[in-house]
């Protein structure tokens, strides 16, 4: 993926302001100079445009390798920005703490727009030095992984570590069960006036006990308790699910192997990704149907939903970014990619990793979907019967109509007039109404057992990703 | 109580209060009885939680959707106009984030080119029109049929719907007025006033005595619609003496706008008793014999001695002279003038607009007279007088008067001012640089004509060469950037390329270039 689309580049921006500034800087007039290098050419002498051949990118047979330029900012000397197209990775001398900064975004956007105006020259010292150190770092990391793989696995030590961990988790879970029992004995009434700290303390204990998944579940209880009318049954549902997991863990060996994996997953045991990538996966043409980004403190979680065209298999690809790291932009909703996906073990296979993929990318010309919502519910029941802890299941239905009822509430109805409850928290209902105008369309979103969170729609032969960042559609 | 409710209640109360058995039929019942067998081993708390967990998954898995039984609204109609080209659509999205002030121009360009906004931007535009009433016409045009369809679902966006003139149903309006909530009653009243003002007045009067003070003030706002002498009696006898000040003020305003009303007549008589045209010599100014003939007349003023009850009833406020920086009697005098149509005043004084302005300027009471006159001119939209005043008042032009001159007239006034004074900046006491031509210029809110644009560019160029006094202020430059004709800019763009930039001038230039690009974006053929 040497050339990026504008959409992908904007997706890298850490916030709206950077995206906007980046767009403003994607203008040749703002740059003192800019160049590309089509191969890892280094020269001892500082290159000048006259010395090297001014070939445009099309003439060279090698893919573009690095892009750099100088931009006049408010300082006395212009800022130097360079981009390693393998990644992409950015470096800039401006004092901005955002990553990538607006100069990096702007330069990359400019490169996408005006490819031919970038002269192909040898890299100057400041660019080649950075590229070199990056390469060295990457090689080191690869070596380290290989070494780790080759290292003699100290079976005893590993077994000891594992049993230590299990002991810790068991202890943590016992404590948690006592906590729950106490609470149920007293009764849940009054719990809604407890502070956040009440739950946070228990969650912290579980994190210490190396059960981060359960800890996350406990934190969600705080939200449920404060969710307003009807909180009692929501909270009870959440608590009882956690209880189920805790109880099941004590008898985990009696469970089916696959279900054991699901349980471990819920509690927070990680499955080795390296191990997984060695296995065979499902090769298919995958439709990228929707994407959602959750921000929790400084950790960004991106959930990308795919469906295989021939296999009809659903897949969820997770990627994470901490702090200022950019998220992975290799899968964008609205694309069809040929790839091999390997699935994490579990009774109901959903989470997957991309093992291999081709460069080919096409846009979707249709969404694979259920005919009506009740068909989906049957599949959903089946999935739940396999993994009772399933929290989110993808849903796509075609020929749905969106409108507003007499009380001004958003309604979504399928071709058999089934009313699908939706989560209109992010102001997407107006987006949907204005794009579809009351005409039938196909909708894709996440079903959490209670309501649908729409992520994308396919209307009038066009795929459209819904923008969940807008809290209200005020101009 | 359903099983779910039973479990929920148990959980709320706590197992220490009571410990229950749960049963059900069929498959659920079987599962529950299995659990029951474990109850002693689990203990009452875990038993309850397990039942809750079972129930939660059971309900999730067994859920079925409700059917929608009512009608489904018809979809939006096919659009007549084509959508704007892609580049223009992207531009609008970035305008929403960065340059909201250019959105009106974007819409104008779309309308000019016979195109409509892309669907995903419609909501943003409709929302813009909620606060910004002036933009509503453009927004309706740009959002097409989709916008009208959306407007049906959201009361705030209703302005888009072109109201088809329905047959006026007097009975339903009466009913709405009788039994509706405040807003419905207001809407019914307004509706009545539009079609049958007499009926509207009847409705208003029918509940006048029993309505609350807030309601009375609110409903009076519907009266300007279809206002005529038929309403005079009600206003004079009932509204003018109302307990609530808001109601009284509104009634005074309405009556003043009816020249034949008793209040207007009283206001005139009162004023004319105070103002007479006399010889300049009598004013006591010794130099008057050196004045040209036409200025040998002057105003003889007998300012009111007091502000009595009748005056107050008619809307003259006895207090407040300090805020207006006038003496007490001058303050009453100025209010009196503001209540009379300037045309009537001129008739009474038998003078032309120019003469009136001069008379006022040369009088001792000119501050009070001017203040009152400006208000009167605005109220009765006397364009001739407004133009005269603006041209003469160089010290502190009443900027509000600009707003009802036509675009051509505004530009003409500004051209004269700029040619004589340029962008002259004046240092005020609080250090803030201000300038009369500039502050008037900032009020010119339309797209400037080519001739005027050239004048502006010339003036800017002139000031570029002067180094000392002129400081380009960002907001002035931005304003120029927003309104200058893009045709003119397109022609001279090249000549400005080598000018040394300072940051505020840069703003003007980049805005102008952006607007030129925007104009081109609409004709791009994708």
mmCIF file of N, CA, C and O in Angstrom, chain A residues 90-170:
data_model
loop_
_atom_site.group_PDB
_atom_site.id
_atom_site.type_symbol
_atom_site.label_atom_id
_atom_site.label_comp_id
_atom_site.label_asym_id
_atom_site.label_seq_id
_atom_site.Cartn_x
_atom_site.Cartn_y
_atom_site.Cartn_z
ATOM 1 N N UNK A 90 5.754 9.254 10.330
ATOM 2 C CA UNK A 90 5.988 10.686 10.113
ATOM 3 C C UNK A 90 7.078 11.211 11.029
ATOM 4 O O UNK A 90 7.244 10.758 12.152
ATOM 5 N N UNK A 91 7.796 12.229 10.524
ATOM 6 C CA UNK A 91 8.722 12.949 11.393
ATOM 7 C C UNK A 91 8.681 14.405 10.972
ATOM 8 O O UNK A 91 8.656 14.727 9.782
ATOM 9 N N UNK A 92 8.672 15.287 11.964
ATOM 10 C CA UNK A 92 8.611 16.708 11.636
ATOM 11 C C UNK A 92 9.319 17.494 12.713
ATOM 12 O O UNK A 92 9.278 17.121 13.884
ATOM 13 N N UNK A 93 9.955 18.610 12.303
ATOM 14 C CA UNK A 93 10.697 19.384 13.301
ATOM 15 C C UNK A 93 9.825 20.453 13.954
ATOM 16 O O UNK A 93 10.309 21.239 14.748
ATOM 17 N N UNK A 94 8.531 20.495 13.638
ATOM 18 C CA UNK A 94 7.708 21.520 14.258
ATOM 19 C C UNK A 94 7.470 21.169 15.720
ATOM 20 O O UNK A 94 7.590 20.010 16.095
ATOM 21 N N UNK A 95 7.140 22.148 16.558
ATOM 22 C CA UNK A 95 7.003 21.878 17.989
ATOM 23 C C UNK A 95 5.679 21.231 18.387
ATOM 24 O O UNK A 95 5.430 21.026 19.557
ATOM 25 N N UNK A 96 4.823 20.902 17.424
ATOM 26 C CA UNK A 96 3.518 20.346 17.775
ATOM 27 C C UNK A 96 3.658 18.992 18.463
ATOM 28 O O UNK A 96 4.508 18.186 18.110
ATOM 29 N N UNK A 97 2.798 18.758 19.463
ATOM 30 C CA UNK A 97 2.862 17.469 20.149
ATOM 31 C C UNK A 97 1.891 16.463 19.574
ATOM 32 O O UNK A 97 1.804 15.341 20.035
ATOM 33 N N UNK A 98 1.159 16.887 18.560
ATOM 34 C CA UNK A 98 0.200 15.958 17.974
ATOM 35 C C UNK A 98 0.925 15.048 17.004
ATOM 36 O O UNK A 98 1.936 15.412 16.429
ATOM 37 N N UNK A 99 0.326 13.870 16.814
ATOM 38 C CA UNK A 99 1.026 12.906 15.982
ATOM 39 C C UNK A 99 0.030 12.135 15.138
ATOM 40 O O UNK A 99 -0.798 11.444 15.680
ATOM 41 N N UNK A 100 0.041 12.155 13.828
ATOM 42 C CA UNK A 100 0.941 12.971 13.017
ATOM 43 C C UNK A 100 0.546 14.443 13.008
ATOM 44 O O UNK A 100 -0.625 14.754 13.108
ATOM 45 N N UNK A 101 1.524 15.326 12.889
ATOM 46 C CA UNK A 101 1.224 16.744 12.942
ATOM 47 C C UNK A 101 0.601 17.181 11.620
ATOM 48 O O UNK A 101 0.603 16.433 10.640
ATOM 49 N N UNK A 102 0.124 18.430 11.574
ATOM 50 C CA UNK A 102 -0.580 18.882 10.383
ATOM 51 C C UNK A 102 0.336 18.929 9.170
ATOM 52 O O UNK A 102 -0.105 18.778 8.030
ATOM 53 N N UNK A 103 1.650 19.134 9.412
ATOM 54 C CA UNK A 103 2.572 19.174 8.278
ATOM 55 C C UNK A 103 2.689 17.821 7.611
ATOM 56 O O UNK A 103 2.664 17.698 6.380
ATOM 57 N N UNK A 104 2.781 16.778 8.462
ATOM 58 C CA UNK A 104 2.852 15.427 7.904
ATOM 59 C C UNK A 104 1.602 15.101 7.113
ATOM 60 O O UNK A 104 1.662 14.580 5.996
ATOM 61 N N UNK A 105 0.453 15.405 7.693
ATOM 62 C CA UNK A 105 -0.817 15.115 7.016
ATOM 63 C C UNK A 105 -0.897 15.885 5.709
ATOM 64 O O UNK A 105 -1.270 15.353 4.668
ATOM 65 N N UNK A 106 -0.560 17.179 5.788
ATOM 66 C CA UNK A 106 -0.654 18.020 4.599
ATOM 67 C C UNK A 106 0.260 17.530 3.489
ATOM 68 O O UNK A 106 -0.138 17.450 2.322
ATOM 69 N N UNK A 107 1.485 17.160 3.862
ATOM 70 C CA UNK A 107 2.427 16.724 2.835
ATOM 71 C C UNK A 107 1.960 15.427 2.187
ATOM 72 O O UNK A 107 2.023 15.273 0.962
ATOM 73 N N UNK A 108 1.454 14.538 3.004
ATOM 74 C CA UNK A 108 1.001 13.264 2.437
ATOM 75 C C UNK A 108 -0.224 13.471 1.543
ATOM 76 O O UNK A 108 -0.364 12.860 0.481
ATOM 77 N N UNK A 109 -1.116 14.376 1.963
ATOM 78 C CA UNK A 109 -2.289 14.679 1.136
ATOM 79 C C UNK A 109 -1.857 15.285 -0.185
ATOM 80 O O UNK A 109 -2.380 14.980 -1.250
ATOM 81 N N UNK A 110 -0.859 16.185 -0.097
ATOM 82 C CA UNK A 110 -0.366 16.831 -1.309
ATOM 83 C C UNK A 110 0.237 15.791 -2.235
ATOM 84 O O UNK A 110 0.028 15.834 -3.459
ATOM 85 N N UNK A 111 0.957 14.852 -1.653
ATOM 86 C CA UNK A 111 1.567 13.796 -2.446
ATOM 87 C C UNK A 111 0.494 12.981 -3.166
ATOM 88 O O UNK A 111 0.650 12.595 -4.325
ATOM 89 N N UNK A 112 -0.600 12.736 -2.475
ATOM 90 C CA UNK A 112 -1.682 11.976 -3.086
ATOM 91 C C UNK A 112 -2.310 12.751 -4.238
ATOM 92 O O UNK A 112 -2.679 12.196 -5.261
ATOM 93 N N UNK A 113 -2.460 14.068 -4.033
ATOM 94 C CA UNK A 113 -3.133 14.871 -5.058
ATOM 95 C C UNK A 113 -2.238 15.158 -6.246
ATOM 96 O O UNK A 113 -2.677 15.104 -7.388
ATOM 97 N N UNK A 114 -0.998 15.564 -5.968
ATOM 98 C CA UNK A 114 -0.158 16.059 -7.064
ATOM 99 C C UNK A 114 1.128 15.256 -7.180
ATOM 100 O O UNK A 114 2.223 15.788 -7.120
ATOM 101 N N UNK A 115 0.941 13.983 -7.365
ATOM 102 C CA UNK A 115 2.040 13.021 -7.467
ATOM 103 C C UNK A 115 3.134 13.475 -8.414
ATOM 104 O O UNK A 115 4.320 13.448 -8.122
ATOM 105 N N UNK A 116 2.710 13.935 -9.578
ATOM 106 C CA UNK A 116 3.679 14.210 -10.636
ATOM 107 C C UNK A 116 4.543 15.429 -10.346
ATOM 108 O O UNK A 116 5.593 15.589 -10.945
ATOM 109 N N UNK A 117 4.115 16.274 -9.443
ATOM 110 C CA UNK A 117 4.939 17.460 -9.234
ATOM 111 C C UNK A 117 6.035 17.227 -8.204
ATOM 112 O O UNK A 117 6.791 18.122 -7.873
ATOM 113 N N UNK A 118 6.106 16.002 -7.677
ATOM 114 C CA UNK A 118 7.181 15.691 -6.744
ATOM 115 C C UNK A 118 8.371 15.164 -7.532
ATOM 116 O O UNK A 118 8.291 14.115 -8.169
ATOM 117 N N UNK A 119 9.486 15.906 -7.476
ATOM 118 C CA UNK A 119 10.656 15.447 -8.210
ATOM 119 C C UNK A 119 11.315 14.280 -7.476
ATOM 120 O O UNK A 119 11.386 14.267 -6.242
ATOM 121 N N UNK A 120 11.741 13.315 -8.250
ATOM 122 C CA UNK A 120 12.366 12.116 -7.683
ATOM 123 C C UNK A 120 13.860 12.341 -7.551
ATOM 124 O O UNK A 120 14.589 12.362 -8.531
ATOM 125 N N UNK A 121 14.315 12.545 -6.317
ATOM 126 C CA UNK A 121 15.734 12.837 -6.120
ATOM 127 C C UNK A 121 16.264 11.956 -5.003
ATOM 128 O O UNK A 121 15.495 11.268 -4.323
ATOM 129 N N UNK A 122 17.559 12.019 -4.823
ATOM 130 C CA UNK A 122 18.154 11.256 -3.730
ATOM 131 C C UNK A 122 17.855 11.964 -2.418
ATOM 132 O O UNK A 122 17.682 13.177 -2.374
ATOM 133 N N UNK A 123 17.779 11.187 -1.331
ATOM 134 C CA UNK A 123 17.397 11.782 -0.049
ATOM 135 C C UNK A 123 18.533 12.626 0.534
ATOM 136 O O UNK A 123 19.684 12.195 0.526
ATOM 137 N N UNK A 124 18.202 13.778 1.084
ATOM 138 C CA UNK A 124 19.240 14.542 1.786
ATOM 139 C C UNK A 124 19.582 13.857 3.104
ATOM 140 O O UNK A 124 18.859 12.949 3.547
ATOM 141 N N UNK A 125 20.624 14.316 3.746
ATOM 142 C CA UNK A 125 21.100 13.642 4.949
ATOM 143 C C UNK A 125 20.043 13.512 6.024
ATOM 144 O O UNK A 125 19.896 12.454 6.630
ATOM 145 N N UNK A 126 19.330 14.602 6.279
ATOM 146 C CA UNK A 126 18.417 14.547 7.416
ATOM 147 C C UNK A 126 17.305 13.524 7.199
ATOM 148 O O UNK A 126 16.796 12.933 8.143
ATOM 149 N N UNK A 127 16.958 13.271 5.960
ATOM 150 C CA UNK A 127 15.919 12.275 5.679
ATOM 151 C C UNK A 127 16.509 10.869 5.755
ATOM 152 O O UNK A 127 15.954 9.974 6.395
ATOM 153 N N UNK A 128 17.655 10.692 5.118
ATOM 154 C CA UNK A 128 18.208 9.335 5.071
ATOM 155 C C UNK A 128 18.626 8.875 6.459
ATOM 156 O O UNK A 128 18.506 7.703 6.789
ATOM 157 N N UNK A 129 19.088 9.811 7.284
ATOM 158 C CA UNK A 129 19.473 9.409 8.653
ATOM 159 C C UNK A 129 18.272 8.852 9.390
ATOM 160 O O UNK A 129 18.347 7.798 10.028
ATOM 161 N N UNK A 130 17.137 9.548 9.284
ATOM 162 C CA UNK A 130 15.937 9.082 9.974
ATOM 163 C C UNK A 130 15.456 7.749 9.424
ATOM 164 O O UNK A 130 15.115 6.833 10.169
ATOM 165 N N UNK A 131 15.441 7.623 8.095
ATOM 166 C CA UNK A 131 14.966 6.389 7.463
ATOM 167 C C UNK A 131 15.847 5.223 7.894
ATOM 168 O O UNK A 131 15.375 4.128 8.178
ATOM 169 N N UNK A 132 17.144 5.501 7.975
ATOM 170 C CA UNK A 132 18.087 4.461 8.369
ATOM 171 C C UNK A 132 17.804 3.989 9.779
ATOM 172 O O UNK A 132 17.707 2.795 10.045
ATOM 173 N N UNK A 133 17.627 4.953 10.677
ATOM 174 C CA UNK A 133 17.423 4.546 12.075
ATOM 175 C C UNK A 133 16.108 3.796 12.200
ATOM 176 O O UNK A 133 15.991 2.857 12.981
ATOM 177 N N UNK A 134 15.112 4.157 11.415
ATOM 178 C CA UNK A 134 13.840 3.430 11.448
ATOM 179 C C UNK A 134 14.047 1.991 11.002
ATOM 180 O O UNK A 134 13.552 1.051 11.620
ATOM 181 N N UNK A 135 14.777 1.865 9.930
ATOM 182 C CA UNK A 135 15.014 0.517 9.396
ATOM 183 C C UNK A 135 15.732 -0.340 10.419
ATOM 184 O O UNK A 135 15.382 -1.491 10.630
ATOM 185 N N UNK A 136 16.755 0.275 11.062
ATOM 186 C CA UNK A 136 17.507 -0.476 12.067
ATOM 187 C C UNK A 136 16.596 -0.923 13.193
ATOM 188 O O UNK A 136 16.644 -2.055 13.644
ATOM 189 N N UNK A 137 15.745 -0.007 13.626
ATOM 190 C CA UNK A 137 14.833 -0.361 14.719
ATOM 191 C C UNK A 137 13.920 -1.506 14.332
ATOM 192 O O UNK A 137 13.651 -2.411 15.107
ATOM 193 N N UNK A 138 13.410 -1.450 13.091
ATOM 194 C CA UNK A 138 12.490 -2.504 12.651
ATOM 195 C C UNK A 138 13.199 -3.839 12.557
ATOM 196 O O UNK A 138 12.665 -4.870 12.950
ATOM 197 N N UNK A 139 14.448 -3.793 12.056
ATOM 198 C CA UNK A 139 15.191 -5.055 11.941
ATOM 199 C C UNK A 139 15.431 -5.662 13.314
ATOM 200 O O UNK A 139 15.301 -6.859 13.503
ATOM 201 N N UNK A 140 15.742 -4.774 14.246
ATOM 202 C CA UNK A 140 15.967 -5.266 15.620
ATOM 203 C C UNK A 140 14.720 -5.948 16.150
ATOM 204 O O UNK A 140 14.803 -7.005 16.770
ATOM 205 N N UNK A 141 13.580 -5.331 15.900
ATOM 206 C CA UNK A 141 12.336 -5.878 16.425
ATOM 207 C C UNK A 141 12.051 -7.235 15.817
ATOM 208 O O UNK A 141 11.630 -8.163 16.504
ATOM 209 N N UNK A 142 12.304 -7.353 14.509
ATOM 210 C CA UNK A 142 12.068 -8.645 13.840
ATOM 211 C C UNK A 142 12.980 -9.705 14.414
ATOM 212 O O UNK A 142 12.545 -10.813 14.734
ATOM 213 N N UNK A 143 14.250 -9.318 14.581
ATOM 214 C CA UNK A 143 15.224 -10.280 15.136
ATOM 215 C C UNK A 143 14.793 -10.736 16.510
ATOM 216 O O UNK A 143 14.851 -11.915 16.836
ATOM 217 N N UNK A 144 14.338 -9.777 17.270
ATOM 218 C CA UNK A 144 13.945 -10.106 18.644
ATOM 219 C C UNK A 144 12.832 -11.140 18.635
ATOM 220 O O UNK A 144 12.849 -12.103 19.389
ATOM 221 N N UNK A 145 11.885 -10.938 17.704
ATOM 222 C CA UNK A 145 10.765 -11.880 17.637
ATOM 223 C C UNK A 145 11.254 -13.255 17.249
ATOM 224 O O UNK A 145 10.836 -14.260 17.809
ATOM 225 N N UNK A 146 12.134 -13.267 16.273
ATOM 226 C CA UNK A 146 12.648 -14.564 15.816
ATOM 227 C C UNK A 146 13.386 -15.254 16.946
ATOM 228 O O UNK A 146 13.194 -16.443 17.174
ATOM 229 N N UNK A 147 14.224 -14.465 17.609
ATOM 230 C CA UNK A 147 14.971 -15.050 18.717
ATOM 231 C C UNK A 147 14.037 -15.604 19.766
ATOM 232 O O UNK A 147 14.246 -16.677 20.306
ATOM 233 N N UNK A 148 13.016 -14.833 20.020
ATOM 234 C CA UNK A 148 12.068 -15.279 21.029
ATOM 235 C C UNK A 148 11.443 -16.602 20.618
ATOM 236 O O UNK A 148 11.227 -17.482 21.431
ATOM 237 N N UNK A 149 11.158 -16.707 19.294
ATOM 238 C CA UNK A 149 10.563 -17.954 18.815
ATOM 239 C C UNK A 149 11.528 -19.126 18.916
ATOM 240 O O UNK A 149 11.144 -20.238 19.241
ATOM 241 N N UNK A 150 12.796 -18.790 18.628
ATOM 242 C CA UNK A 150 13.780 -19.874 18.639
ATOM 243 C C UNK A 150 14.227 -20.256 20.036
ATOM 244 O O UNK A 150 14.720 -21.354 20.246
ATOM 245 N N UNK A 151 14.081 -19.331 20.919
ATOM 246 C CA UNK A 151 14.620 -19.615 22.257
ATOM 247 C C UNK A 151 13.992 -20.876 22.810
ATOM 248 O O UNK A 151 12.829 -21.153 22.590
ATOM 249 N N UNK A 152 14.784 -21.551 23.507
ATOM 250 C CA UNK A 152 14.283 -22.791 24.106
ATOM 251 C C UNK A 152 13.212 -22.430 25.103
ATOM 252 O O UNK A 152 13.437 -21.651 26.016
ATOM 253 N N UNK A 153 12.074 -22.970 24.886
ATOM 254 C CA UNK A 153 10.985 -22.655 25.798
ATOM 255 C C UNK A 153 11.202 -23.431 27.085
ATOM 256 O O UNK A 153 11.220 -24.657 27.092
ATOM 257 N N UNK A 154 11.380 -22.647 28.123
ATOM 258 C CA UNK A 154 11.571 -23.300 29.407
ATOM 259 C C UNK A 154 10.214 -23.751 29.895
ATOM 260 O O UNK A 154 9.444 -22.972 30.478
ATOM 261 N N UNK A 155 9.922 -25.004 29.630
ATOM 262 C CA UNK A 155 8.573 -25.492 29.908
ATOM 263 C C UNK A 155 8.193 -25.342 31.362
ATOM 264 O O UNK A 155 7.093 -24.918 31.691
ATOM 265 N N UNK A 156 9.135 -25.687 32.184
ATOM 266 C CA UNK A 156 8.823 -25.629 33.608
ATOM 267 C C UNK A 156 8.456 -24.227 34.042
ATOM 268 O O UNK A 156 7.454 -24.013 34.720
ATOM 269 N N UNK A 157 9.314 -23.276 33.614
ATOM 270 C CA UNK A 157 9.068 -21.888 34.031
ATOM 271 C C UNK A 157 7.719 -21.401 33.516
ATOM 272 O O UNK A 157 6.961 -20.740 34.223
ATOM 273 N N UNK A 158 7.464 -21.771 32.255
ATOM 274 C CA UNK A 158 6.216 -21.302 31.680
ATOM 275 C C UNK A 158 5.030 -21.897 32.421
ATOM 276 O O UNK A 158 4.055 -21.229 32.745
ATOM 277 N N UNK A 159 5.114 -23.187 32.713
ATOM 278 C CA UNK A 159 4.000 -23.833 33.416
ATOM 279 C C UNK A 159 3.788 -23.191 34.776
ATOM 280 O O UNK A 159 2.657 -22.977 35.216
ATOM 281 N N UNK A 160 4.925 -22.848 35.402
ATOM 282 C CA UNK A 160 4.815 -22.227 36.723
ATOM 283 C C UNK A 160 4.110 -20.880 36.610
ATOM 284 O O UNK A 160 3.236 -20.550 37.396
ATOM 285 N N UNK A 161 4.531 -20.090 35.575
ATOM 286 C CA UNK A 161 3.906 -18.785 35.403
ATOM 287 C C UNK A 161 2.405 -18.938 35.212
ATOM 288 O O UNK A 161 1.603 -18.220 35.792
ATOM 289 N N UNK A 162 2.051 -19.893 34.355
ATOM 290 C CA UNK A 162 0.626 -20.055 34.066
ATOM 291 C C UNK A 162 -0.147 -20.418 35.318
ATOM 292 O O UNK A 162 -1.215 -19.866 35.582
ATOM 293 N N UNK A 163 0.397 -21.367 36.088
ATOM 294 C CA UNK A 163 -0.380 -21.775 37.258
ATOM 295 C C UNK A 163 -0.439 -20.663 38.288
ATOM 296 O O UNK A 163 -1.440 -20.507 38.983
ATOM 297 N N UNK A 164 0.622 -19.850 38.323
ATOM 298 C CA UNK A 164 0.576 -18.693 39.220
ATOM 299 C C UNK A 164 -0.557 -17.771 38.849
ATOM 300 O O UNK A 164 -1.304 -17.309 39.704
ATOM 301 N N UNK A 165 -0.613 -17.541 37.551
ATOM 302 C CA UNK A 165 -1.650 -16.627 37.115
ATOM 303 C C UNK A 165 -3.030 -17.174 37.438
ATOM 304 O O UNK A 165 -3.920 -16.470 37.927
ATOM 305 N N UNK A 166 -3.239 -18.428 37.121
ATOM 306 C CA UNK A 166 -4.557 -19.025 37.364
ATOM 307 C C UNK A 166 -4.912 -18.917 38.836
ATOM 308 O O UNK A 166 -6.057 -18.615 39.202
ATOM 309 N N UNK A 167 -3.914 -19.126 39.686
ATOM 310 C CA UNK A 167 -4.173 -19.027 41.118
ATOM 311 C C UNK A 167 -4.629 -17.620 41.474
ATOM 312 O O UNK A 167 -5.590 -17.423 42.227
ATOM 313 N N UNK A 168 -3.912 -16.650 40.897
ATOM 314 C CA UNK A 168 -4.274 -15.257 41.172
ATOM 315 C C UNK A 168 -5.704 -14.977 40.731
ATOM 316 O O UNK A 168 -6.495 -14.357 41.449
ATOM 317 N N UNK A 169 -6.024 -15.403 39.515
ATOM 318 C CA UNK A 169 -7.365 -15.148 38.982
ATOM 319 C C UNK A 169 -8.408 -15.820 39.865
ATOM 320 O O UNK A 169 -9.444 -15.229 40.200
ATOM 321 N N UNK A 170 -8.121 -17.034 40.267
ATOM 322 C CA UNK A 170 -9.098 -17.736 41.104
ATOM 323 C C UNK A 170 -9.341 -16.975 42.398
ATOM 324 O O UNK A 170 -10.484 -16.815 42.842
#
